């Protein structure tokens, strides 16, 4: 079954929701899709234990009021079907959806770095722990250590504590001086000051990072470097997150140019491909406020409402300054490159250790020699890790972009046959 829309928006997080609402008044036929069961993305992720902020609920209600916005949750992109059509799959079927304009709001994912013991049960990403708890993972009474870099650590700790966990330590790799400088600049964004105060935790330590997860069959403790000393803490859960990586796979597959790790966009949120826009964290991490304004600019631009898009440029500059400050303040220290031991797995899907990759000349060489990045996650975990550890540039994605049923892939044959 083939279908067509005027505007397709991939990703129903803050940016995607804002884009749909901005474009809706034009009367365009809009499809907003997401692979999660409900809109909100990762930052407004729903679930049995989720506490959605008022802004998330307001955006949901607003989407329901527009009959020209079709929300398709539980739907993922499998492949590019033609220049202006995507192969999609939901729980029931695969189908091809054509479009006139497209806005990529594919968000970001956690950067996970390898260290001894990181594959033990009980070790997750910091955002991953948040998602699991919101999905009803019981953590009451468990001892939790959170490590890595950036404000996500504090947010993850707050979610864990709200659900009964004992957060023993939040290990931030940035220095006290850097974090103090960041806090000194926060009054430029008053609501961020309130957030920081609300998330403060007495277990927060700077100049601190994970060295090793301890245990045999599952996590039993963690070894940390704190300043000039090494400390060990017994715990049931360790959550590590070393910043965010923009989700650019679909953008790359569509031929959109990258700027560093993110999708490159112009002042109208347009990508290097005509009629294709991008907004939110796939263009760089900056929080929900930046994502919302970028999404609105993209939505207005896509339907030709350039005056309304232009009016939002000052607000975008305001939140871009916050994003730039955040990136500078929580840049990863080179010391984290020394965490893996020779036998530490870097590619968990194909069991490829650090020593094997250290002898390779690049990403393609690593794939040929070891199958690194060729497992179930298709390099989404080990790719950014190898980029940080060795400076390798990941290769463009190949279809299918996500696991799919044979029946779904046959839709491409039906279209060409």
Tab-separated table of C-alpha atoms in Angstrom:
chain	number	residue	atom	x	y	z
A	1	UNK	CA	0.000	0.000	0.000
A	2	UNK	CA	1.479	3.353	-1.056
A	3	UNK	CA	0.528	6.747	0.344
A	4	UNK	CA	1.593	10.377	0.016
A	5	UNK	CA	1.703	13.482	2.199
A	6	UNK	CA	2.690	17.110	1.761
A	7	UNK	CA	5.050	17.135	4.741
A	8	UNK	CA	6.643	14.151	6.456
A	9	UNK	CA	8.297	14.676	9.835
A	10	UNK	CA	10.502	11.869	11.140
A	11	UNK	CA	10.764	11.980	14.919
A	12	UNK	CA	8.036	13.075	17.353
A	13	UNK	CA	10.205	14.573	20.072
A	14	UNK	CA	10.033	18.287	20.965
A	15	UNK	CA	11.460	19.356	17.587
A	16	UNK	CA	9.117	17.159	15.560
A	17	UNK	CA	6.044	18.158	17.539
A	18	UNK	CA	6.919	21.850	17.217
A	19	UNK	CA	7.520	21.453	13.476
A	20	UNK	CA	4.133	19.789	12.947
A	21	UNK	CA	2.283	22.455	14.926
A	22	UNK	CA	4.060	25.293	13.118
A	23	UNK	CA	3.179	23.847	9.706
A	24	UNK	CA	-0.379	22.841	10.571
A	25	UNK	CA	-2.036	26.228	9.981
A	26	UNK	CA	-1.044	26.018	6.302
A	27	UNK	CA	-3.498	23.174	5.812
A	28	UNK	CA	-0.756	20.861	4.555
A	29	UNK	CA	-1.276	17.123	4.924
A	30	UNK	CA	1.276	16.284	7.626
A	31	UNK	CA	2.470	12.893	8.812
A	32	UNK	CA	4.456	12.835	12.060
A	33	UNK	CA	6.046	9.462	12.762
A	34	UNK	CA	8.156	7.991	15.535
A	35	UNK	CA	9.371	4.528	16.444
A	36	UNK	CA	8.333	4.932	20.087
A	37	UNK	CA	4.807	4.007	21.217
A	38	UNK	CA	3.988	7.620	22.161
A	39	UNK	CA	5.204	11.082	21.100
A	40	UNK	CA	7.778	12.954	23.158
A	41	UNK	CA	11.128	11.534	22.094
A	42	UNK	CA	13.687	10.602	24.717
A	43	UNK	CA	13.473	13.820	26.709
A	44	UNK	CA	9.668	13.609	27.045
A	45	UNK	CA	9.568	9.833	27.061
A	46	UNK	CA	6.312	8.328	28.317
A	47	UNK	CA	5.873	5.190	30.402
A	48	UNK	CA	4.279	3.778	33.558
A	49	UNK	CA	6.778	5.635	35.782
A	50	UNK	CA	7.164	8.759	33.626
A	51	UNK	CA	6.343	12.248	34.919
A	52	UNK	CA	5.726	14.334	31.815
A	53	UNK	CA	6.256	18.108	32.134
A	54	UNK	CA	3.389	20.488	31.305
A	55	UNK	CA	5.021	21.451	27.984
A	56	UNK	CA	4.931	17.833	26.811
A	57	UNK	CA	1.254	17.462	27.675
A	58	UNK	CA	0.401	20.780	25.992
A	59	UNK	CA	2.126	19.738	22.770
A	60	UNK	CA	0.315	16.393	22.761
A	61	UNK	CA	-3.046	18.077	23.219
A	62	UNK	CA	-2.277	20.599	20.482
A	63	UNK	CA	-1.405	17.808	18.020
A	64	UNK	CA	-4.772	16.174	18.628
A	65	UNK	CA	-6.598	19.402	17.745
A	66	UNK	CA	-5.285	19.451	14.164
A	67	UNK	CA	-7.064	17.070	11.836
A	68	UNK	CA	-4.406	17.554	9.135
A	69	UNK	CA	-1.701	16.062	11.374
A	70	UNK	CA	-1.549	12.269	11.283
A	71	UNK	CA	0.515	10.859	14.147
A	72	UNK	CA	2.028	7.437	13.452
A	73	UNK	CA	3.802	6.057	16.523
A	74	UNK	CA	5.498	2.664	16.604
A	75	UNK	CA	6.659	3.270	13.034
A	76	UNK	CA	10.279	3.120	11.914
A	77	UNK	CA	12.144	3.979	8.734
A	78	UNK	CA	13.600	0.932	7.004
A	79	UNK	CA	15.030	2.321	3.758
A	80	UNK	CA	14.881	4.995	1.086
A	81	UNK	CA	12.289	3.826	-1.466
A	82	UNK	CA	12.857	6.595	-4.045
A	83	UNK	CA	14.090	10.221	-4.034
A	84	UNK	CA	10.977	11.421	-2.149
A	85	UNK	CA	9.622	8.276	-0.516
A	86	UNK	CA	10.547	6.153	2.506
A	87	UNK	CA	9.938	2.497	3.258
A	88	UNK	CA	8.313	2.295	6.693
A	89	UNK	CA	7.246	-0.505	9.011
A	90	UNK	CA	4.877	-0.652	11.957
A	91	UNK	CA	3.641	-3.568	14.057
A	92	UNK	CA	1.253	-4.733	11.332
A	93	UNK	CA	2.829	-4.076	7.956
A	94	UNK	CA	5.436	-2.406	5.812
A	95	UNK	CA	4.460	0.388	3.446
A	96	UNK	CA	5.913	3.169	1.323
A	97	UNK	CA	5.115	6.792	2.099
A	98	UNK	CA	5.864	9.524	-0.418
A	99	UNK	CA	6.250	13.198	0.482
A	100	UNK	CA	6.806	16.648	-0.995
A	101	UNK	CA	8.862	18.021	1.924
A	102	UNK	CA	10.623	16.245	4.787
A	103	UNK	CA	11.830	17.395	8.203
A	104	UNK	CA	14.334	15.228	10.055
A	105	UNK	CA	13.874	15.397	13.824
A	106	UNK	CA	15.688	12.161	14.590
A	107	UNK	CA	17.230	13.337	17.863
A	108	UNK	CA	20.349	11.952	19.465
A	109	UNK	CA	21.570	8.923	21.369
A	110	UNK	CA	24.052	8.428	24.166
A	111	UNK	CA	27.747	8.134	23.539
A	112	UNK	CA	28.906	5.003	25.354
A	113	UNK	CA	32.626	4.460	25.855
A	114	UNK	CA	34.164	1.060	26.602
A	115	UNK	CA	35.896	0.281	29.891
A	116	UNK	CA	36.593	-3.001	31.698
A	117	UNK	CA	33.318	-4.570	32.838
A	118	UNK	CA	31.015	-2.315	30.829
A	119	UNK	CA	29.214	-5.337	29.361
A	120	UNK	CA	28.190	-6.716	32.774
A	121	UNK	CA	24.460	-6.974	33.522
A	122	UNK	CA	23.583	-3.951	35.624
A	123	UNK	CA	25.630	-1.502	33.530
A	124	UNK	CA	23.606	0.794	31.256
A	125	UNK	CA	23.737	4.250	29.731
A	126	UNK	CA	22.658	7.169	31.916
A	127	UNK	CA	19.762	7.952	29.591
A	128	UNK	CA	19.187	4.242	29.192
A	129	UNK	CA	18.620	3.915	32.933
A	130	UNK	CA	16.114	6.766	32.769
A	131	UNK	CA	14.224	5.067	29.943
A	132	UNK	CA	14.197	1.718	31.757
A	133	UNK	CA	12.865	3.275	34.948
A	134	UNK	CA	10.149	5.154	33.053
A	135	UNK	CA	9.263	1.816	31.467
A	136	UNK	CA	8.699	0.348	34.952
A	137	UNK	CA	12.113	-1.086	35.875
A	138	UNK	CA	12.100	-1.500	39.687
A	139	UNK	CA	15.090	0.221	41.342
A	140	UNK	CA	13.737	0.841	44.846
A	141	UNK	CA	16.447	0.200	47.426
A	142	UNK	CA	19.185	-0.382	44.836
A	143	UNK	CA	22.555	1.354	45.105
A	144	UNK	CA	23.273	3.320	41.933
A	145	UNK	CA	26.403	5.042	40.630
A	146	UNK	CA	26.124	7.400	37.662
A	147	UNK	CA	29.202	8.484	35.712
A	148	UNK	CA	30.163	10.308	32.551
A	149	UNK	CA	29.606	13.909	31.531
A	150	UNK	CA	26.913	16.533	31.187
A	151	UNK	CA	23.556	17.471	32.749
A	152	UNK	CA	22.008	14.132	31.744
A	153	UNK	CA	23.821	12.570	34.703
A	154	UNK	CA	21.862	14.757	37.138
A	155	UNK	CA	18.573	14.107	35.360
A	156	UNK	CA	19.182	10.356	35.439
A	157	UNK	CA	20.025	10.521	39.141
A	158	UNK	CA	16.846	12.461	39.873
A	159	UNK	CA	14.721	9.855	38.079
A	160	UNK	CA	16.429	7.037	39.972
A	161	UNK	CA	15.964	8.731	43.363
A	162	UNK	CA	12.336	9.562	42.641
A	163	UNK	CA	11.757	5.841	42.184
A	164	UNK	CA	13.441	4.778	45.405
A	165	UNK	CA	17.059	4.154	44.366
A	166	UNK	CA	20.022	5.181	46.523
A	167	UNK	CA	22.329	7.276	44.329
A	168	UNK	CA	25.764	6.879	45.895
A	169	UNK	CA	27.804	8.972	43.488
A	170	UNK	CA	27.508	11.125	40.371
A	171	UNK	CA	30.978	11.135	38.784
A	172	UNK	CA	31.414	14.054	36.342
A	173	UNK	CA	34.609	13.920	34.297
A	174	UNK	CA	34.782	17.717	33.808
A	175	UNK	CA	36.815	19.751	36.299
A	176	UNK	CA	35.345	21.755	39.166
A	177	UNK	CA	36.688	24.912	37.551
A	178	UNK	CA	34.946	24.172	34.253
A	179	UNK	CA	31.639	23.273	35.904
A	180	UNK	CA	31.816	26.393	38.118
A	181	UNK	CA	32.349	28.503	34.998
A	182	UNK	CA	29.340	26.882	33.377
A	183	UNK	CA	27.200	27.570	36.440
A	184	UNK	CA	28.359	31.200	36.498
A	185	UNK	CA	26.991	31.692	32.971
A	186	UNK	CA	23.637	29.996	33.650
A	187	UNK	CA	21.824	33.228	34.730
A	188	UNK	CA	21.651	34.075	31.000
A	189	UNK	CA	19.046	31.302	30.871
A	190	UNK	CA	17.064	31.728	34.143
A	191	UNK	CA	14.994	28.549	33.833
A	192	UNK	CA	18.239	26.550	33.621
A	193	UNK	CA	19.301	27.961	36.993
A	194	UNK	CA	16.082	26.646	38.521
A	195	UNK	CA	16.655	23.254	36.875
A	196	UNK	CA	20.230	23.072	38.165
A	197	UNK	CA	19.162	23.903	41.710
A	198	UNK	CA	16.374	21.339	41.552
A	199	UNK	CA	18.719	18.601	40.287
A	200	UNK	CA	21.603	19.240	42.697
A	201	UNK	CA	22.785	16.094	44.454
A	202	UNK	CA	25.214	15.880	47.399
A	203	UNK	CA	26.884	12.879	45.742
A	204	UNK	CA	28.048	14.983	42.759
A	205	UNK	CA	31.816	14.961	42.201
A	206	UNK	CA	33.862	16.597	39.459
A	207	UNK	CA	37.281	15.459	38.188
A	208	UNK	CA	35.900	11.936	38.516
A	209	UNK	CA	35.364	9.141	36.027
A	210	UNK	CA	34.768	5.402	35.891
A	211	UNK	CA	37.751	3.062	35.652
A	212	UNK	CA	36.148	-0.366	35.884
A	213	UNK	CA	32.876	-2.131	36.591
A	214	UNK	CA	33.437	-4.947	39.084
A	215	UNK	CA	31.717	-8.306	39.266
A	216	UNK	CA	31.532	-11.804	37.790
A	217	UNK	CA	28.065	-12.686	36.526
A	218	UNK	CA	26.612	-9.214	37.144
A	219	UNK	CA	27.643	-5.830	38.492
A	220	UNK	CA	28.825	-5.844	42.096
A	221	UNK	CA	30.695	-2.552	42.309
A	222	UNK	CA	32.565	0.181	40.481
A	223	UNK	CA	36.092	1.556	40.606
A	224	UNK	CA	36.360	5.316	40.073
A	225	UNK	CA	39.192	7.796	39.723
A	226	UNK	CA	38.351	10.814	41.834
A	227	UNK	CA	40.931	13.546	41.494
A	228	UNK	CA	44.243	11.907	42.323
A	229	UNK	CA	42.889	8.811	44.089
A	230	UNK	CA	41.018	5.620	43.240
A	231	UNK	CA	37.835	4.722	45.110
A	232	UNK	CA	35.597	1.650	45.002
A	233	UNK	CA	31.869	1.592	45.677
A	234	UNK	CA	29.631	-1.451	45.987
A	235	UNK	CA	26.474	-1.016	43.890
A	236	UNK	CA	23.779	-2.846	41.959
A	237	UNK	CA	23.601	-0.437	39.020
A	238	UNK	CA	26.086	1.673	37.106
A	239	UNK	CA	24.827	4.156	34.501
A	240	UNK	CA	27.372	5.849	32.229
A	241	UNK	CA	26.812	8.504	29.586
A	242	UNK	CA	29.527	10.530	27.858
A	243	UNK	CA	27.410	13.086	26.057
A	244	UNK	CA	25.117	12.679	23.074
A	245	UNK	CA	25.634	11.743	19.421
A	246	UNK	CA	23.256	13.178	16.792
A	247	UNK	CA	21.226	10.512	14.980
A	248	UNK	CA	22.262	11.245	11.405
A	249	UNK	CA	21.861	7.848	9.695
A	250	UNK	CA	18.677	8.753	7.837
A	251	UNK	CA	20.042	12.160	6.918
A	252	UNK	CA	23.206	10.599	5.520
A	253	UNK	CA	21.186	8.018	3.593
A	254	UNK	CA	19.194	10.879	2.049
A	255	UNK	CA	22.401	12.600	0.985
A	256	UNK	CA	22.360	15.429	3.546
A	257	UNK	CA	25.746	16.955	4.314
A	258	UNK	CA	27.172	16.661	7.818
A	259	UNK	CA	28.868	19.360	9.883
A	260	UNK	CA	31.103	17.388	12.218
A	261	UNK	CA	28.848	14.800	13.868
A	262	UNK	CA	25.580	16.634	13.112
A	263	UNK	CA	23.397	17.318	10.077
A	264	UNK	CA	24.398	20.650	8.528
A	265	UNK	CA	21.566	23.184	8.192
A	266	UNK	CA	21.166	26.763	6.964
A	267	UNK	CA	19.326	29.643	8.634
A	268	UNK	CA	15.952	28.151	7.620
A	269	UNK	CA	16.912	24.715	9.013
A	270	UNK	CA	17.317	23.519	5.433
A	271	UNK	CA	19.783	20.714	4.735
A	272	UNK	CA	22.044	20.450	1.703
A	273	UNK	CA	19.227	18.622	-0.097
A	274	UNK	CA	16.406	20.786	-1.422
A	275	UNK	CA	13.062	20.298	0.292
A	276	UNK	CA	14.675	18.480	3.223
A	277	UNK	CA	15.014	20.152	6.625
A	278	UNK	CA	16.423	19.118	9.990
A	279	UNK	CA	15.833	20.324	13.536
A	280	UNK	CA	16.584	19.386	17.115
A	281	UNK	CA	19.421	17.259	18.361
A	282	UNK	CA	20.225	15.668	15.010
A	283	UNK	CA	21.683	19.120	14.223
A	284	UNK	CA	23.565	19.256	17.541
A	285	UNK	CA	22.731	18.866	21.214
A	286	UNK	CA	21.178	21.843	22.995
A	287	UNK	CA	18.216	20.714	25.073
A	288	UNK	CA	14.458	20.821	24.556
A	289	UNK	CA	14.243	24.625	24.297
A	290	UNK	CA	16.595	24.758	21.318
A	291	UNK	CA	14.854	21.755	19.758
A	292	UNK	CA	11.435	23.427	20.059
A	293	UNK	CA	12.484	26.658	18.371
A	294	UNK	CA	14.432	24.858	15.636
A	295	UNK	CA	11.444	22.620	14.994
A	296	UNK	CA	9.121	25.611	14.663
A	297	UNK	CA	11.515	27.340	12.244
A	298	UNK	CA	11.737	24.172	10.140
A	299	UNK	CA	7.951	23.756	10.132
A	300	UNK	CA	7.316	27.333	9.034
A	301	UNK	CA	10.088	27.155	6.427
A	302	UNK	CA	8.783	23.914	4.945
A	303	UNK	CA	5.351	25.455	4.224
A	304	UNK	CA	6.706	28.786	2.963
A	305	UNK	CA	5.979	30.865	6.086
A	306	UNK	CA	9.410	32.512	6.072
A	307	UNK	CA	8.412	35.673	7.954
A	308	UNK	CA	7.201	33.610	10.895
A	309	UNK	CA	10.348	31.483	10.722
A	310	UNK	CA	12.569	34.583	10.624
A	311	UNK	CA	10.848	36.015	13.691
A	312	UNK	CA	12.181	33.057	15.704
A	313	UNK	CA	15.832	33.570	14.798
A	314	UNK	CA	16.673	35.668	17.924
A	315	UNK	CA	15.185	32.993	20.166
A	316	UNK	CA	17.239	30.333	18.380
A	317	UNK	CA	20.422	32.396	18.840
A	318	UNK	CA	19.640	32.650	22.546
A	319	UNK	CA	19.430	28.875	22.953
A	320	UNK	CA	22.323	28.231	20.573
A	321	UNK	CA	24.533	30.198	22.945
A	322	UNK	CA	23.458	27.823	25.705
A	323	UNK	CA	24.232	24.828	23.481
A	324	UNK	CA	27.693	26.195	22.671
A	325	UNK	CA	28.405	26.832	26.361
A	326	UNK	CA	27.275	23.324	27.217
A	327	UNK	CA	29.492	21.756	24.555
A	328	UNK	CA	32.597	23.663	25.668
A	329	UNK	CA	32.032	22.998	29.357
A	330	UNK	CA	31.548	19.246	29.106
A	331	UNK	CA	34.040	18.353	26.369
A	332	UNK	CA	35.502	14.910	27.048
A	333	UNK	CA	38.992	14.688	28.492
A	334	UNK	CA	41.551	12.671	26.461
A	335	UNK	CA	42.163	10.585	29.607
A	336	UNK	CA	38.973	8.650	28.776
A	337	UNK	CA	40.752	7.185	25.740
A	338	UNK	CA	42.918	5.156	28.099
A	339	UNK	CA	40.003	3.359	29.795
A	340	UNK	CA	39.900	0.165	27.660
A	341	UNK	CA	42.306	-2.682	28.384
A	342	UNK	CA	43.559	-4.802	25.454
A	343	UNK	CA	40.822	-7.399	26.110
A	344	UNK	CA	38.017	-4.863	26.684
A	345	UNK	CA	35.258	-5.345	24.107
A	346	UNK	CA	34.618	-2.298	21.937
A	347	UNK	CA	32.109	-3.926	19.577
A	348	UNK	CA	29.748	-5.872	21.828
A	349	UNK	CA	27.679	-7.320	18.989
A	350	UNK	CA	30.647	-9.092	17.369
A	351	UNK	CA	32.884	-9.472	20.475
A	352	UNK	CA	35.741	-7.386	19.072
A	353	UNK	CA	38.327	-6.334	21.697
A	354	UNK	CA	40.296	-3.093	21.826
A	355	UNK	CA	43.590	-4.806	20.944
A	356	UNK	CA	42.203	-6.027	17.616
A	357	UNK	CA	41.003	-2.543	16.634
A	358	UNK	CA	44.160	-0.784	17.781
A	359	UNK	CA	46.031	-2.455	14.919
A	360	UNK	CA	43.573	-1.321	12.216
A	361	UNK	CA	43.981	1.654	9.898
A	362	UNK	CA	40.392	2.848	9.899
A	363	UNK	CA	36.732	1.915	10.065
A	364	UNK	CA	36.652	-0.022	6.784
A	365	UNK	CA	39.823	-1.926	7.717
A	366	UNK	CA	38.294	-2.763	11.110
A	367	UNK	CA	35.152	-4.134	9.470
A	368	UNK	CA	37.133	-6.293	7.063
A	369	UNK	CA	39.466	-7.633	9.768
A	370	UNK	CA	37.026	-8.135	12.632
A	371	UNK	CA	33.372	-7.491	11.596
A	372	UNK	CA	33.377	-4.518	13.981
A	373	UNK	CA	30.156	-2.558	13.501
A	374	UNK	CA	28.475	-5.299	11.464
A	375	UNK	CA	26.289	-6.711	14.238
A	376	UNK	CA	22.734	-5.981	15.298
A	377	UNK	CA	23.309	-2.325	16.219
A	378	UNK	CA	25.086	-1.640	12.894
A	379	UNK	CA	27.818	0.397	14.559
A	380	UNK	CA	25.536	2.727	16.510
A	381	UNK	CA	27.417	1.933	19.730
A	382	UNK	CA	30.940	1.030	18.648
A	383	UNK	CA	31.046	3.580	15.810
A	384	UNK	CA	31.051	6.699	18.031
A	385	UNK	CA	33.313	4.897	20.515
A	386	UNK	CA	35.858	4.121	17.804
A	387	UNK	CA	35.579	7.680	16.528
A	388	UNK	CA	36.515	8.985	19.986
A	389	UNK	CA	39.215	6.393	20.646
A	390	UNK	CA	40.909	6.328	17.235
A	391	UNK	CA	39.587	9.324	15.305
A	392	UNK	CA	37.897	7.122	12.667
A	393	UNK	CA	35.056	8.548	10.605
A	394	UNK	CA	32.109	6.099	10.440
A	395	UNK	CA	31.020	5.047	6.970
A	396	UNK	CA	27.565	6.080	5.641
A	397	UNK	CA	24.766	3.669	6.619
A	398	UNK	CA	23.527	0.989	4.253
A	399	UNK	CA	19.917	-0.269	4.044
A	400	UNK	CA	18.030	-1.544	5.833
A	401	UNK	CA	18.402	1.243	8.402
A	402	UNK	CA	16.662	-0.888	11.032
A	403	UNK	CA	15.711	-4.572	11.345
A	404	UNK	CA	12.697	-5.363	9.166
A	405	UNK	CA	10.437	-8.221	8.106
A	406	UNK	CA	10.946	-9.830	4.717
A	407	UNK	CA	7.423	-8.775	3.753
A	408	UNK	CA	8.377	-5.153	4.348
A	409	UNK	CA	11.453	-5.373	2.127
A	410	UNK	CA	9.319	-6.895	-0.629
A	411	UNK	CA	7.450	-3.576	-0.838
A	412	UNK	CA	10.499	-2.206	-2.651
A	413	UNK	CA	10.249	-4.975	-5.253
A	414	UNK	CA	6.548	-4.265	-5.732
A	415	UNK	CA	7.345	-0.613	-6.402
A	416	UNK	CA	10.037	-1.330	-8.996
A	417	UNK	CA	8.388	-4.392	-10.532
